[in-house]
């Protein structure tokens, strides 16, 4: 296995785990702060926008082959 293949595989696996962990942190934050349904949705929307932006950027880079 070459270094490039390992890096790509590690990036995919670890980035997915990091996004999942951040989702758990947001859920735990909403639960501990007693944010309610609206507050939880607001937290996931606002804090999840960064994750969505990263995913969109990655997809666009792959499509454009930059």
mmCIF file of C-alpha atoms in Angstrom:
data_model
loop_
_atom_site.group_PDB
_atom_site.id
_atom_site.type_symbol
_atom_site.label_atom_id
_atom_site.label_comp_id
_atom_site.label_asym_id
_atom_site.label_seq_id
_atom_site.Cartn_x
_atom_site.Cartn_y
_atom_site.Cartn_z
ATOM 1 C CA UNK A 1 0.000 0.000 0.000
ATOM 2 C CA UNK A 2 1.464 3.321 -1.032
ATOM 3 C CA UNK A 3 1.534 6.392 1.152
ATOM 4 C CA UNK A 4 -0.989 8.187 -1.067
ATOM 5 C CA UNK A 5 -3.526 5.349 -0.824
ATOM 6 C CA UNK A 6 -3.046 5.125 2.948
ATOM 7 C CA UNK A 7 -3.482 8.891 3.321
ATOM 8 C CA UNK A 8 -6.676 8.889 1.280
ATOM 9 C CA UNK A 9 -8.112 5.952 3.216
ATOM 10 C CA UNK A 10 -7.147 7.414 6.596
ATOM 11 C CA UNK A 11 -8.601 10.792 5.640
ATOM 12 C CA UNK A 12 -11.925 9.239 4.659
ATOM 13 C CA UNK A 13 -12.254 7.050 7.754
ATOM 14 C CA UNK A 14 -10.991 9.535 10.323
ATOM 15 C CA UNK A 15 -12.894 12.476 8.872
ATOM 16 C CA UNK A 16 -16.126 10.485 8.983
ATOM 17 C CA UNK A 17 -15.405 9.583 12.615
ATOM 18 C CA UNK A 18 -14.655 13.235 13.438
ATOM 19 C CA UNK A 19 -17.928 14.421 11.893
ATOM 20 C CA UNK A 20 -19.822 11.780 13.865
ATOM 21 C CA UNK A 21 -18.060 12.785 17.080
ATOM 22 C CA UNK A 22 -18.909 16.453 16.468
ATOM 23 C CA UNK A 23 -22.544 15.460 15.943
ATOM 24 C CA UNK A 24 -22.515 13.682 19.289
ATOM 25 C CA UNK A 25 -20.982 16.744 20.957
ATOM 26 C CA UNK A 26 -23.709 19.008 19.537
ATOM 27 C CA UNK A 27 -26.419 16.583 20.665
ATOM 28 C CA UNK A 28 -24.883 16.359 24.151
ATOM 29 C CA UNK A 29 -24.603 20.148 24.331
ATOM 30 C CA UNK A 30 -28.272 20.529 23.419
ATOM 31 C CA UNK A 31 -29.274 17.894 25.974
ATOM 32 C CA UNK A 32 -27.216 19.335 28.836
ATOM 33 C CA UNK A 33 -28.337 22.896 28.162
ATOM 34 C CA UNK A 34 -31.997 21.802 27.958
ATOM 35 C CA UNK A 35 -32.295 23.547 24.599
ATOM 36 C CA UNK A 36 -35.591 21.910 23.646
ATOM 37 C CA UNK A 37 -36.632 20.852 20.175
ATOM 38 C CA UNK A 38 -36.220 24.257 18.530
ATOM 39 C CA UNK A 39 -32.849 24.885 20.189
ATOM 40 C CA UNK A 40 -31.547 21.472 19.180
ATOM 41 C CA UNK A 41 -32.579 22.047 15.578
ATOM 42 C CA UNK A 42 -30.931 25.486 15.657
ATOM 43 C CA UNK A 43 -27.688 24.037 17.047
ATOM 44 C CA UNK A 44 -27.529 21.299 14.445
ATOM 45 C CA UNK A 45 -28.378 23.739 11.653
ATOM 46 C CA UNK A 46 -25.838 26.402 12.574
ATOM 47 C CA UNK A 47 -23.001 24.167 13.705
ATOM 48 C CA UNK A 48 -23.674 21.644 10.956
ATOM 49 C CA UNK A 49 -23.315 24.335 8.288
ATOM 50 C CA UNK A 50 -19.530 24.134 8.631
ATOM 51 C CA UNK A 51 -19.571 20.389 8.041
ATOM 52 C CA UNK A 52 -21.880 20.841 5.071
ATOM 53 C CA UNK A 53 -19.562 23.489 3.627
ATOM 54 C CA UNK A 54 -16.586 21.142 3.929
ATOM 55 C CA UNK A 55 -18.485 18.318 2.214
ATOM 56 C CA UNK A 56 -19.659 20.602 -0.604
ATOM 57 C CA UNK A 57 -16.094 21.863 -1.106
ATOM 58 C CA UNK A 58 -14.766 18.313 -1.285
ATOM 59 C CA UNK A 59 -17.413 17.285 -3.827
ATOM 60 C CA UNK A 60 -16.776 20.366 -5.983
ATOM 61 C CA UNK A 61 -13.016 19.763 -5.977
ATOM 62 C CA UNK A 62 -13.580 16.153 -7.090
ATOM 63 C CA UNK A 63 -15.990 17.205 -9.837
ATOM 64 C CA UNK A 64 -13.733 19.986 -11.129
ATOM 65 C CA UNK A 65 -10.574 17.829 -10.804
ATOM 66 C CA UNK A 66 -8.478 20.652 -9.333
#
